[in-house]
Tab-separated table of C-alpha atoms in Angstrom:
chain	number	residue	atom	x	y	z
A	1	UNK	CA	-54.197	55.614	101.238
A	2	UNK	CA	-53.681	52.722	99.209
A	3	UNK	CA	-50.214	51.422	101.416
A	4	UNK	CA	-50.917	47.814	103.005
A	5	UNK	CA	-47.652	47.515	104.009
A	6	UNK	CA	-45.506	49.857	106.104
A	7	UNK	CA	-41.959	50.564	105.898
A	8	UNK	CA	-39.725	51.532	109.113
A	9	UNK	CA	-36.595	53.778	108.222
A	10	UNK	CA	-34.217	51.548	109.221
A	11	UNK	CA	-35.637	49.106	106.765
A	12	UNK	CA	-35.552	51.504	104.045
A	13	UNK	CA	-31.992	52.065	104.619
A	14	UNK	CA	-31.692	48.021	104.783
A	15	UNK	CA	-32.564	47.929	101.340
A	16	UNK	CA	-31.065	51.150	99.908
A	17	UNK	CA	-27.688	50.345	100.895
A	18	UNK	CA	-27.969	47.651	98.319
A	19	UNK	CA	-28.418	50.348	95.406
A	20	UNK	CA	-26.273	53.111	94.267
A	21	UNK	CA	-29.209	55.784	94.674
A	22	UNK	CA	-27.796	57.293	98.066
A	23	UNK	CA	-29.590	57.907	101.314
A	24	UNK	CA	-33.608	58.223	101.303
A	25	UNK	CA	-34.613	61.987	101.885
A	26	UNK	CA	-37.898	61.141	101.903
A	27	UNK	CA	-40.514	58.366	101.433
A	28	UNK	CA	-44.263	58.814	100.966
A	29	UNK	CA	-47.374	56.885	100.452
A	30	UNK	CA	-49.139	56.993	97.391
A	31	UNK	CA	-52.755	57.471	97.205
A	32	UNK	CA	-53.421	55.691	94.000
A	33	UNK	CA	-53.403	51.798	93.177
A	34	UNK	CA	-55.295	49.355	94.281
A	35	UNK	CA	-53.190	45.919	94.334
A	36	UNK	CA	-49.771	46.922	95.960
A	37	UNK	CA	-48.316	49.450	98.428
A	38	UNK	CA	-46.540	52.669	96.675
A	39	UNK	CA	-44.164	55.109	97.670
A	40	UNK	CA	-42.666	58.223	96.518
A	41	UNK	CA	-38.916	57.893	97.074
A	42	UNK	CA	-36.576	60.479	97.021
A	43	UNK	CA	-32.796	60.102	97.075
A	44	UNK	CA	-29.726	62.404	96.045
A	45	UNK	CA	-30.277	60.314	92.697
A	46	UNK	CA	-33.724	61.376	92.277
A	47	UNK	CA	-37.300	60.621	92.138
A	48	UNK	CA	-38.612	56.924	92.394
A	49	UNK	CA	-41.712	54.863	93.165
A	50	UNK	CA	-41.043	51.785	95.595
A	51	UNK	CA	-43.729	49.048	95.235
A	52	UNK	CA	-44.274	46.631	97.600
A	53	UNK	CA	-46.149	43.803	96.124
A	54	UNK	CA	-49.228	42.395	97.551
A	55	UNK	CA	-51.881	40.528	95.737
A	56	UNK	CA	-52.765	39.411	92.440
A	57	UNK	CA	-49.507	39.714	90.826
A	58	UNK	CA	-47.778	36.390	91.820
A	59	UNK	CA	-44.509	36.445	92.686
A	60	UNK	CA	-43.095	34.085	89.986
A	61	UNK	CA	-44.357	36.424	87.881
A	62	UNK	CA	-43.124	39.359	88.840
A	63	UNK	CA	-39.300	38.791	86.636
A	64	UNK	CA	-41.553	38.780	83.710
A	65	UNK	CA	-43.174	42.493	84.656
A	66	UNK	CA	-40.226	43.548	85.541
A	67	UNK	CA	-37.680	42.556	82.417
A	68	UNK	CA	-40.451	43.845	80.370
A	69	UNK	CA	-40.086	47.570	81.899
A	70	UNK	CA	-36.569	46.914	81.241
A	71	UNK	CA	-37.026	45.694	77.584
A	72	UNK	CA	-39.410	48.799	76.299
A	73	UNK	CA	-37.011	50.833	78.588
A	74	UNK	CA	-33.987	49.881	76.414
A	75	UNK	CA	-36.429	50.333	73.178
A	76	UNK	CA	-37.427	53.792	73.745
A	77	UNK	CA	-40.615	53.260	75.677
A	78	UNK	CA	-41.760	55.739	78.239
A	79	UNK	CA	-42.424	53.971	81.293
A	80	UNK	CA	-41.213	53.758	84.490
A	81	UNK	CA	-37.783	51.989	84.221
A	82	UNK	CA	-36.459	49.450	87.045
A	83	UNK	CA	-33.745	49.869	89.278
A	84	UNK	CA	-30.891	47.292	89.473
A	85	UNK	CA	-29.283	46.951	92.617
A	86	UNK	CA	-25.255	46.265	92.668
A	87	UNK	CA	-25.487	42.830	91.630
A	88	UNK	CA	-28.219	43.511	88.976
A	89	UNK	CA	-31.131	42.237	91.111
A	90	UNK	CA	-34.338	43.973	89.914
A	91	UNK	CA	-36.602	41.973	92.510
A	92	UNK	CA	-36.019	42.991	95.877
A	93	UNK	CA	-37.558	41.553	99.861
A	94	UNK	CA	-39.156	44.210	101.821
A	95	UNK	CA	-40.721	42.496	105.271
A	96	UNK	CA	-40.808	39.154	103.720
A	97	UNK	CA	-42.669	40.458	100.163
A	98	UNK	CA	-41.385	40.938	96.967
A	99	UNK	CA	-40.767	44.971	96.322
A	100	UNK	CA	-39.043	46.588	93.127
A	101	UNK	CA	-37.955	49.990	92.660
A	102	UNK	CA	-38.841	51.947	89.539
A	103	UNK	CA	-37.899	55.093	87.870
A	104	UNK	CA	-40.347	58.082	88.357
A	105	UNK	CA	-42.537	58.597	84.978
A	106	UNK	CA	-43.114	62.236	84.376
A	107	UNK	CA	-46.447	63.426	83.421
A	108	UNK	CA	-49.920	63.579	84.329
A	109	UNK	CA	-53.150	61.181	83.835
A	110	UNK	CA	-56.376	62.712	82.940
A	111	UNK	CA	-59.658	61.872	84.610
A	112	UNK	CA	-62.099	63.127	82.041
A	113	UNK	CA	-59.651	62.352	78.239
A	114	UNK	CA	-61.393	64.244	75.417
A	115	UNK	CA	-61.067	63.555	71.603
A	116	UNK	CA	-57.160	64.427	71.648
A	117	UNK	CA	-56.546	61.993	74.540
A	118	UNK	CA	-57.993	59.378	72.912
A	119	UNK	CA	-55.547	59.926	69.566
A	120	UNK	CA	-52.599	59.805	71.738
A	121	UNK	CA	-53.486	56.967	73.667
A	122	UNK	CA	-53.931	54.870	70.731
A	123	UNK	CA	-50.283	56.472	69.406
A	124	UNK	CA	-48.817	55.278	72.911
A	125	UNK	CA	-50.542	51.964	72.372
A	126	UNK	CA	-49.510	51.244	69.011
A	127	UNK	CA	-46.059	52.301	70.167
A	128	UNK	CA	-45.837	49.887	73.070
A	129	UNK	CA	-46.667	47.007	70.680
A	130	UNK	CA	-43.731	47.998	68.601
A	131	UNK	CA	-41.505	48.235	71.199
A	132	UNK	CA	-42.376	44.765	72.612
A	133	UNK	CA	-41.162	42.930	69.353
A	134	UNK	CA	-38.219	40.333	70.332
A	135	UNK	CA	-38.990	40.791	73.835
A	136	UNK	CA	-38.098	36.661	74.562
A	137	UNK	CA	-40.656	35.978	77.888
A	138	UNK	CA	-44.194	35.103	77.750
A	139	UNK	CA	-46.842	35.049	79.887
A	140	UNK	CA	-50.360	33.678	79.245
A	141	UNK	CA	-53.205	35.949	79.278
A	142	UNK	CA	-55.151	34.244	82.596
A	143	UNK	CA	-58.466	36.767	82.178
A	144	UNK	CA	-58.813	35.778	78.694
A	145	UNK	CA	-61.970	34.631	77.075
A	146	UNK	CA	-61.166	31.252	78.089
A	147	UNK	CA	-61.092	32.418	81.630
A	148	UNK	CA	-64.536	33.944	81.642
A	149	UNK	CA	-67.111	31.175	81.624
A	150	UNK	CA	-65.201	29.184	84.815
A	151	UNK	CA	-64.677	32.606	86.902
A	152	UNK	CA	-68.916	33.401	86.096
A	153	UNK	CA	-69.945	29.644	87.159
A	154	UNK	CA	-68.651	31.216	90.588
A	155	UNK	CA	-70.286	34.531	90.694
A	156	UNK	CA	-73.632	33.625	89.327
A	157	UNK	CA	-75.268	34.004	93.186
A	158	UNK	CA	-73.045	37.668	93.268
A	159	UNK	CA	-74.710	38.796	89.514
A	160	UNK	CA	-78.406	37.937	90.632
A	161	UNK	CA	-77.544	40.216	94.027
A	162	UNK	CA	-76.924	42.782	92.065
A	163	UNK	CA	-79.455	42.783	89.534
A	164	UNK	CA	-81.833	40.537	89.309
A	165	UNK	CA	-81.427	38.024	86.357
A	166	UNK	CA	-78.043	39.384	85.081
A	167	UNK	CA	-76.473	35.594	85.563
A	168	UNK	CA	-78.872	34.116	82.627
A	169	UNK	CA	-77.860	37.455	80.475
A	170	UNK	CA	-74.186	37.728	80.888
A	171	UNK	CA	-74.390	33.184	80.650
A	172	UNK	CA	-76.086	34.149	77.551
A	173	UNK	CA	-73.149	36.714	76.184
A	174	UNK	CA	-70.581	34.075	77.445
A	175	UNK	CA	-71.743	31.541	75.415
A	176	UNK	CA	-71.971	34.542	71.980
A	177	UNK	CA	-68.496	35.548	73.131
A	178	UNK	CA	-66.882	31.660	73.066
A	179	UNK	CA	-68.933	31.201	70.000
A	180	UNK	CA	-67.639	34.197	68.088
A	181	UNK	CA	-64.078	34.789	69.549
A	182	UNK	CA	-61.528	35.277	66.835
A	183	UNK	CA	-58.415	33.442	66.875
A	184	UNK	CA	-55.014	34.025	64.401
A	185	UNK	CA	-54.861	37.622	64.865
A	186	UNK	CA	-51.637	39.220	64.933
A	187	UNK	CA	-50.149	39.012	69.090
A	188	UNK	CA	-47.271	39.660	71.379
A	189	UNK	CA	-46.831	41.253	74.983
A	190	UNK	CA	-50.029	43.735	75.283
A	191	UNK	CA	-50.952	46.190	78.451
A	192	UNK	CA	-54.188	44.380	79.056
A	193	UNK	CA	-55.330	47.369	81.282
A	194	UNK	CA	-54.580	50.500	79.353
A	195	UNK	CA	-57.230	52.767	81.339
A	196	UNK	CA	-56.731	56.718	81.456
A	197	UNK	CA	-55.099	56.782	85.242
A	198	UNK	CA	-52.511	54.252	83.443
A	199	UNK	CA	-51.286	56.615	81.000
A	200	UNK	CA	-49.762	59.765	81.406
A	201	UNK	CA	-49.302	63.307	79.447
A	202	UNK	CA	-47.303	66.145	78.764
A	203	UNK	CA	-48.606	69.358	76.956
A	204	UNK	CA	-51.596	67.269	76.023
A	205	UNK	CA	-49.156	64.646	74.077
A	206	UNK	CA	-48.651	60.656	75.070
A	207	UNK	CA	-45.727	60.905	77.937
A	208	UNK	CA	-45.710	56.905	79.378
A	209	UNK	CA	-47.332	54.035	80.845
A	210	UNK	CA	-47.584	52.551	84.106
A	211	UNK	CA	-49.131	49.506	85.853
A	212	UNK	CA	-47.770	46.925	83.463
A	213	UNK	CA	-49.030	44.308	85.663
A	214	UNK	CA	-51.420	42.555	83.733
A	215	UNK	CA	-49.104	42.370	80.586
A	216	UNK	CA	-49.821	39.220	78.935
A	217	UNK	CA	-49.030	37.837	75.247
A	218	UNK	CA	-52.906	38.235	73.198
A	219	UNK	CA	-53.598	40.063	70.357
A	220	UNK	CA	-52.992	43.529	69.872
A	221	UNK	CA	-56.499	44.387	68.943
A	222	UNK	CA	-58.023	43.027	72.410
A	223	UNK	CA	-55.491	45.479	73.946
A	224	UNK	CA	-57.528	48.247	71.996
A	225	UNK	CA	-60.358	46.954	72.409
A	226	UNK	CA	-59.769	46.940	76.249
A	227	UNK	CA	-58.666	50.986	75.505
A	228	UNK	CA	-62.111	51.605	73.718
A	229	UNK	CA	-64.024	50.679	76.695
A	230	UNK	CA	-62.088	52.443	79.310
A	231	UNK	CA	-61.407	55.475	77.357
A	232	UNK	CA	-64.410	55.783	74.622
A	233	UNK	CA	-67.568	55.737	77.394
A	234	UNK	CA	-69.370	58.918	78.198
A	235	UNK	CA	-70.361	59.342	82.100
A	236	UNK	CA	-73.954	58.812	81.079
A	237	UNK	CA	-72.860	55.611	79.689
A	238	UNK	CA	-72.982	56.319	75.727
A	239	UNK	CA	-70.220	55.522	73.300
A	240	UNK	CA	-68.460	58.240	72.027
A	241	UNK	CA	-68.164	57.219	68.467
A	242	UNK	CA	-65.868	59.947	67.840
A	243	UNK	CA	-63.709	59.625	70.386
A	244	UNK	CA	-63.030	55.845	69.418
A	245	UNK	CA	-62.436	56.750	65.671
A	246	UNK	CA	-59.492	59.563	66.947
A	247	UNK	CA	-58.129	56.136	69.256
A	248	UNK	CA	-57.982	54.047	66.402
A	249	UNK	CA	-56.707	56.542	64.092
A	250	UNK	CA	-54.065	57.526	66.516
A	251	UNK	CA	-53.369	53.977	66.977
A	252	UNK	CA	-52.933	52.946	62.758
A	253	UNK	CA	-50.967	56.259	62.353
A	254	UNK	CA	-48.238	54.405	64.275
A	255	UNK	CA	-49.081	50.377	63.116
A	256	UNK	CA	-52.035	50.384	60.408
A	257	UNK	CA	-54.377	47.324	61.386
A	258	UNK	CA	-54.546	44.234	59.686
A	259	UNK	CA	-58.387	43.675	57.974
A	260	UNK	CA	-59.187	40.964	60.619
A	261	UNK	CA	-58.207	43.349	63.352
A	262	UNK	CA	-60.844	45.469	62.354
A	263	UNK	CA	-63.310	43.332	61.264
A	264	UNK	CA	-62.999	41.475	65.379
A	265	UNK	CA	-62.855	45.144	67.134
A	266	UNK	CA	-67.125	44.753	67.803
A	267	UNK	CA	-66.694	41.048	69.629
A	268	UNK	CA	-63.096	42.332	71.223
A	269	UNK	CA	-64.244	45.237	72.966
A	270	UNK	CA	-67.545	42.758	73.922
A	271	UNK	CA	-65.566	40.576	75.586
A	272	UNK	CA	-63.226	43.162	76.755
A	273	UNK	CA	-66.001	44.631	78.703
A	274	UNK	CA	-66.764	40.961	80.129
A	275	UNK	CA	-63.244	40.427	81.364
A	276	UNK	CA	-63.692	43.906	83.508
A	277	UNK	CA	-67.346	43.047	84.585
A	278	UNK	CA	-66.259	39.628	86.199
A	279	UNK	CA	-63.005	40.977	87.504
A	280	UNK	CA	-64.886	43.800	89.132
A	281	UNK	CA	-67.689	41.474	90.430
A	282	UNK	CA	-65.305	39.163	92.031
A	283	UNK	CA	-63.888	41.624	93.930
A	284	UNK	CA	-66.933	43.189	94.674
A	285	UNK	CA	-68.287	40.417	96.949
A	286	UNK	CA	-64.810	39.782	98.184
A	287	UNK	CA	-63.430	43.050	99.879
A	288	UNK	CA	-63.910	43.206	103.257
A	289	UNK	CA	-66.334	45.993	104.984
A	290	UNK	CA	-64.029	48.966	105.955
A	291	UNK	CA	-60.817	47.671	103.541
A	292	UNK	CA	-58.700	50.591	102.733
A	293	UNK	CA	-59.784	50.673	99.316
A	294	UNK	CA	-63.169	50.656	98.182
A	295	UNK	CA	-63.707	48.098	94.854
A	296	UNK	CA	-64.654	49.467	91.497
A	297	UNK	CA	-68.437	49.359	90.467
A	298	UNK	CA	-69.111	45.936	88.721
A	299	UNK	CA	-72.490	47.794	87.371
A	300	UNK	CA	-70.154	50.063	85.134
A	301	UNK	CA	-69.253	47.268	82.805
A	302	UNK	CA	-72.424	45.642	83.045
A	303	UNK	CA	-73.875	48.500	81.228
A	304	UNK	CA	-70.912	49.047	78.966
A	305	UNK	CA	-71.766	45.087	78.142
A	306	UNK	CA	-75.348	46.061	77.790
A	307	UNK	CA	-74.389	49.098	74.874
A	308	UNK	CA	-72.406	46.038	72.950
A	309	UNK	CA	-74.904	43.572	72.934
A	310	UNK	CA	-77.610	46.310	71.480
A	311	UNK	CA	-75.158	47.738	68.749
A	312	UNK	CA	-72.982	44.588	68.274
A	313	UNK	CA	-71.364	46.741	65.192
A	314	UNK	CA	-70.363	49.530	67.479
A	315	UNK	CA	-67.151	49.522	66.575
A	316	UNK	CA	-66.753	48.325	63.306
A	317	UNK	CA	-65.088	51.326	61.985
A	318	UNK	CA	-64.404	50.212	58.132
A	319	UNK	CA	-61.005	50.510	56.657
A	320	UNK	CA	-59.231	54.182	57.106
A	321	UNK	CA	-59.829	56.822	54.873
């Protein structure tokens, strides 16, 4: 149970009687999530999800998160919608942490996406990057390629542990990546982690998005190229060439891509896979034995990394039919 912090009733009714939601009639932890604790919450008003915010998302950060829920609420987006209290507070104290809550996104999340997935994910993408125009904040993406080569000088001891003499490959692919990394593309406010158990269905059709807590401003084509990895990758680590052509086809159905978009999708979804592999390392080393929530396989991403580096034209689809 991914809940780090606990929550007594009478502080729950501390901080509902600050919203217009009514009395809690119940409150339960939610299994999934890794970075903050997450409850059900149910009140006369409905269903919501109260997050209590723990690491990794900084707390000056969290008004930008938060007014961007709001903006792509207001624009039509699916996702889970924040809750003003009576004075219009969005951010909220919960035990001396910052805690929000959210509307409660219908739908489901799909642990094994097929073909079909894939072409409404890349809809729902395309859709979120139209719904972000005008929105006035900015945030800087901090994992971004210029990111990579100063977080690796740190885990070089970490990559040799778990294979040996992965730090002179992936120093090797750092220095292709910085090399090659396009710049100019067309950018705004992307998902940056637009993975299946972030993105929810109905009848088989694009319902919403969650976890916007990695939104940053980059270019729209990293944020499919960070889709192609996480969505496009068989279990026995091939590509699925198809399935990537239904993403991208889903995705241009809604906002066609530019010619440099497509011609930077092969070093994008590289260096996509990089940004996952060090992120996942890091944390790797760093969670403590018997933490509540065991870390995410580095040695995924390493051989996602290793499938890009073979067939650097991977996905270099062409232009649309």
């Amino acid at each position: 149970m991914a809940v780090y912090t606990d929550i007594t009733d009478e502080e729950l009714a501390k901080l509902l009687a600050d919203f217009d939601l009514g009395e809690a009639l119940s409150l339960k932890g939610v299994a999934e999530g890794i970075e903050n604790s997450n409850f059900l919450l149910e009140t006369p008003a409905g269903r919501y999800v109260l997050t209590i915010y723990e690491k990794r998302v900084k707390a000056d950060e969290l008004p930008f998160f938060l007014e961007l829920l709001k903006w792509l609420a207001e624009h039509g987006y699916p996702s889970a919608t924040p809750v003003a209290d009576r004075e219009g507070r969005l951010l909220k104290t919960v035990r001396g942490k910052p805690a929000a809550i959210v509307s409660f996104l219908q739908g489901m999340s799909v642990r094994r996406p097929g073909v079909a997935h894939c072409r409404e994910a890349g809809r729902g993408l395309a859709e979120l990057h139209l719904a972000q125009q005008g929105f006035p904040m900015r945030r800087e993406n901090d994992l971004g390629q210029a990111a990579w080569a100063p977080m690796f000088a740190r885990l070089k001891d970490e990559a040799d542990a778990l294979k040996p003499g992965l730090a002179k490959v992936i120093d090797a692919d750092l220095a292709s990546l910085a090399a090659r990394w396009p710049r100019g593309l067309p950018h705004g406010v992307i998902h940056a982690d637009f993975f299946p158990d972030n993105v929810f269905f109905t009848a088989g059709r694009f319902a919403g998005a969650i976890d916007f807590y990695f939104a940053c401003n980059d270019a729209f084509a990293y944020d499919i190229a960070v889709a192609l990895n996480a969505w496009c990758f068989e279990a026995d680590g091939s590509f699925n060439i198809t399935a990537a052509r239904a993403m991208v086809a889903g995705y241009e159905a809604v906002r066609p891509l530019s010619t440099a978009e497509r011609d930077a999708l092969p070093v994008l979804a590289h260096g996509a896979a990089m940004r996952f592999f060090l992120t996942r390392l890091a944390d790797w080393r760093a969670t403590p034995a018997g933490a509540l929530v065991k870390p995410k396989d580095p040695l995924e991403y390493e051989r996602k990394l290793a499938v890009h580096r073979s067939s650097p034209d991977l996905v270099l689809f062409g232009a649309p039919a």
